[in-house]
Coordinates of C-alpha atoms in Angstrom, one line a residue:
M1 CA -1.2 -8.8 0.1
A2 CA 2.2 -7.7 1.5
I3 CA 2.6 -5.1 3.7
F4 CA 6.5 -3.3 3.0
R5 CA 8.8 -1.2 4.9
A6 CA 10.3 2.1 3.5
H7 CA 13.8 -0.3 3.0
E8 CA 11.8 -2.6 0.9
V9 CA 10.0 0.2 -1.2
K10 CA 12.9 1.2 -2.0
Q11 CA 14.6 -2.0 -3.7
L12 CA 10.8 -2.2 -6.2
S13 CA 11.2 -0.8 -10.0
D14 CA 9.0 1.4 -11.0
T15 CA 6.8 -0.7 -12.7
E16 CA 6.7 -3.3 -9.5
L17 CA 5.6 0.3 -7.5
L18 CA 3.3 0.9 -9.4
E19 CA 1.8 -2.0 -9.9
Q20 CA 1.5 -2.5 -5.7
E21 CA -0.1 0.8 -5.3
Q22 CA -3.1 -0.8 -7.2
K23 CA -3.3 -3.8 -5.8
L24 CA -3.3 -2.1 -2.3
S25 CA -6.0 0.0 -3.6
L26 CA -8.5 -2.4 -4.8
E27 CA -7.5 -4.0 -1.3
L28 CA -7.8 -1.4 0.9
I29 CA -11.8 -0.4 -1.4
Q30 CA -12.8 -4.5 -0.4
E31 CA -11.5 -3.8 3.2
R32 CA -14.0 -0.8 3.7
G33 CA -16.2 -2.2 1.5
K34 CA -16.7 -4.5 4.2
V35 CA -16.9 -2.6 7.1
S36 CA -19.4 0.2 5.4
A37 CA -22.1 -3.7 5.0
G38 CA -21.9 -3.8 9.2
G39 CA -19.3 -6.9 8.6
A40 CA -16.2 -7.4 10.8
T41 CA -13.0 -6.7 8.9
E42 CA -10.5 -10.4 10.0
N43 CA -8.3 -8.1 11.5
P44 CA -8.4 -4.6 12.0
G45 CA -6.0 -3.0 12.0
R46 CA -5.6 -3.9 8.1
I47 CA -6.7 -1.5 7.0
R48 CA -4.2 1.0 8.9
E49 CA -1.1 -0.9 7.8
V50 CA -2.3 -0.7 3.8
R51 CA -3.4 2.4 3.9
R52 CA 0.6 3.6 5.8
T53 CA 1.9 0.9 2.7
I54 CA 0.0 3.2 -0.1
A55 CA 1.9 6.2 1.6
R56 CA 5.5 5.1 1.5
I57 CA 4.9 3.5 -2.0
R58 CA 3.3 6.9 -3.5
T59 CA 6.1 8.6 -1.4
E60 CA 8.8 6.7 -2.5
K61 CA 7.5 7.5 -6.6
N62 CA 7.1 11.5 -5.7
S63 CA 10.5 11.2 -4.7
R64 CA 11.9 9.5 -7.7
R65 CA 10.0 12.0 -9.4
N66 CA 11.4 14.7 -7.7
A67 CA 15.0 13.3 -8.2

């Protein structure tokens, strides 16, 4: 799953935002599951980047709703 920057998130439609948020949330759950099971992730910084991307998407959704 791709990591989106703020300007990329602003270009997505509402349905694309929802779809990407769902995919990233699932990916985050899977990565956290690997860690909690005692395994190591391939890229430890990936969890942080996924969390930040989800936050960017939610911020954009809220700004569109309030605008």
